[in-house]
Amino acid sequence: MENVNKVTEVKRERWMNEFSEWYNEMIELAEIQDKRYPVKGMNVWLPYGLRIMRNIENLIHMEMVRTGHNEVLFPALIPESEFEREAEHIAGFHGEVLWVTHAGERPLDVKLILRPTSETAMYPMFNLWIRSHADLPFKIYQIVNVYRYETKHTRPLIRVREISRFFESHTAHDSFEDAERQIREDLEIFDNLAKNLALPYIVSKRPDWDKFPGAFYSLGAEVIMPDGRTLQIGTMHHYKQNFAKAYEITYETEEGTHEYVHQTTFGMSERLVAAIMGVHGDDSGLVLPPTIAPVQVVVIPIPMKESPYDVNAYAKEIAEELKTAGLRIHVDDREDVRPGRKFYDWEIKGVPLRIEVGPKDVEENQAVFARRDTFEKFTVKRENLVEEARKTLDAIIENLYDRAREFLETHIKRVDTLEEAKKLFEDRRGVVELPWCGEKGCGVEMEEILDASMLGIPYPEETAKIEGKKCANCGKDAKYVARFARTY
Ligand SMILES: Nc1ncnc2c1ncn2[C@@H]1O[C@H](COS(=O)(=O)NC(=O)[C@@H](N)CS)[C@@H](O)[C@H]1O
Ligand SMILES: [Zn+2]
């Protein structure tokens, strides 16, 4: 590649220091969603944003096929009787569920809730479907909209009241250990997806007082957003037999006895789009990993009035060749828009690779590549076009991952005392790790002192154990390192 020149430096001031404003603007400018829908916490997916989400969903569907999960589709309405069968679950969701009580003027004979998640919709059917050990492991999933009347500050994609792209997988197993194996498989599924989104993350085992309502334990996968707050983008829950007992989900063993199943669930949502926006963005807008970019390469013809070369035709030829090679292409041949404006529009949308062609490029049978992640520009000979485009897109996803991992690693700090931790939360943000005795009282006190949430302890648990340290709160021997962060 000749004359590689950096026409623009990557700027991330606004992205880092005014992230909240940056984020709200980008939802609009990049045409992800329209926030003007007249219900708080419910937004409209716009075509470009929805194409990003659909590309992510396709990756999820492929992982579900790879791991033998079957897709189902449940009703969104759940009768009160079924919702109110697992005590912890009810307690956890009661304040957030939306009720349907009337059809027109007539009150319904059975009150219904809009699903906040689908345990209480699915498990009465699990009771009918699961009879024998031969039915296990039982693995289903759906991607649907669910409703949680969040009382905290709502924010597009991140904290909404209609989670419109809620992925939930629900499984049943013949033993605690097989459910554990499922959790490990869920972590593998999540890792494959995160790699495709160039998102490095941490997994923490939630403290007992913050696990999912009805769960035996919960794992949370988090990224760190530019403002240093963590965003939980995936959760895996081991239910043991808690729901099986509440919904009488039993199976006949090979010996002819009847046992309760052990269950797990795994959940993600449109927060994945928020994570991609936050982790990979810069001051010019989104930077989309090519794996999920609706447009991987935008071709921009730059015709000159007096030139004898037909730049538009040449641009179309190039686009056709890239499209035939399987890339998602768009030619921006809008007559009334200056090239600079076109660059701006597609940079905001995070298109990973721009190809510019002017008369000189037609004459020399070449094209100018401009990378969205580094702003590097270089010229490519026409015969190397497809190969160079593929190589550049691969280099972009690798660079996005490396840059994001660098950010994550420099925003996790392990210290010994609450004073050090407090200082860190003042001048920096991110995840702070402290020695902890494992007692709930200390955990909750440290959350209050730090005005932060305990994410939990590193998972797997073996990596959380520490020796020779004193609990940062009570001074007793510490058993684990505990993670704290300001969260979304
Ligand atoms: N209000 C919300 N807006 C957007 N995403 C959300 C919201 N609440 C939760 N999520 C996302 O949905 C994922 C799963 O939600 S959850 O409550 O943790 N887990 C469940 O509901 C389990 N039944 C697994 S499906 C979370 O990891 C988080 O990424
Ligand atoms: Zn302690």
Coordinates of N, CA and C and ligand atoms in Angstrom, one line a residue, residues 435-443 445-446 470-479, ligand 2:
P435 N -9.9 -6.7 48.5 CA -10.0 -8.0 49.3 C -11.3 -8.0 50.1
W436 N -12.0 -9.1 50.2 CA -13.3 -9.2 50.9 C -13.4 -10.5 51.7
C437 N -13.9 -10.4 52.9 CA -14.0 -11.6 53.8 C -15.1 -12.5 53.3
G438 N -16.0 -12.0 52.4 CA -17.1 -12.9 51.9 C -18.4 -12.7 52.7
E439 N -18.3 -11.8 53.8 CA -19.6 -11.6 54.5 C -20.4 -10.6 53.8
K440 N -21.8 -10.8 53.8 CA -22.7 -9.9 53.1 C -22.6 -8.5 53.8
G441 N -22.5 -8.4 55.1 CA -22.5 -7.1 55.8 C -21.4 -6.3 55.2
C442 N -20.2 -6.9 55.1 CA -19.1 -6.1 54.6 C -19.3 -5.6 53.2
G443 N -19.8 -6.6 52.4 CA -20.1 -6.3 51.0 C -21.0 -5.1 50.8
E445 N -21.7 -2.8 53.1 CA -21.1 -1.6 53.7 C -20.1 -1.0 52.6
M446 N -19.4 -1.8 52.0 CA -18.4 -1.3 51.0 C -19.1 -0.6 49.9
K470 N -6.2 -8.8 53.9 CA -7.2 -8.5 55.0 C -8.4 -7.9 54.3
C471 N -9.6 -8.2 54.7 CA -10.8 -7.6 54.2 C -10.7 -6.1 54.3
A472 N -11.0 -5.4 53.2 CA -10.8 -3.9 53.1 C -11.8 -3.3 54.1
N473 N -12.8 -4.0 54.5 CA -13.8 -3.3 55.4 C -13.7 -3.7 56.9
C474 N -13.4 -5.0 57.1 CA -13.5 -5.4 58.6 C -12.1 -5.9 59.1
G475 N -11.1 -6.1 58.1 CA -9.8 -6.4 58.6 C -9.6 -7.9 58.8
K476 N -10.7 -8.7 58.8 CA -10.5 -10.2 58.9 C -9.9 -10.7 57.6
D477 N -9.4 -12.0 57.7 CA -8.8 -12.6 56.6 C -9.7 -12.5 55.4
A478 N -9.2 -12.1 54.2 CA -10.0 -12.0 53.0 C -10.0 -13.3 52.3
K479 N -11.2 -13.7 51.8 CA -11.4 -15.0 51.1 C -11.3 -14.7 49.6
Ligands
ZN2 ZN -15.1 -8.1 56.0

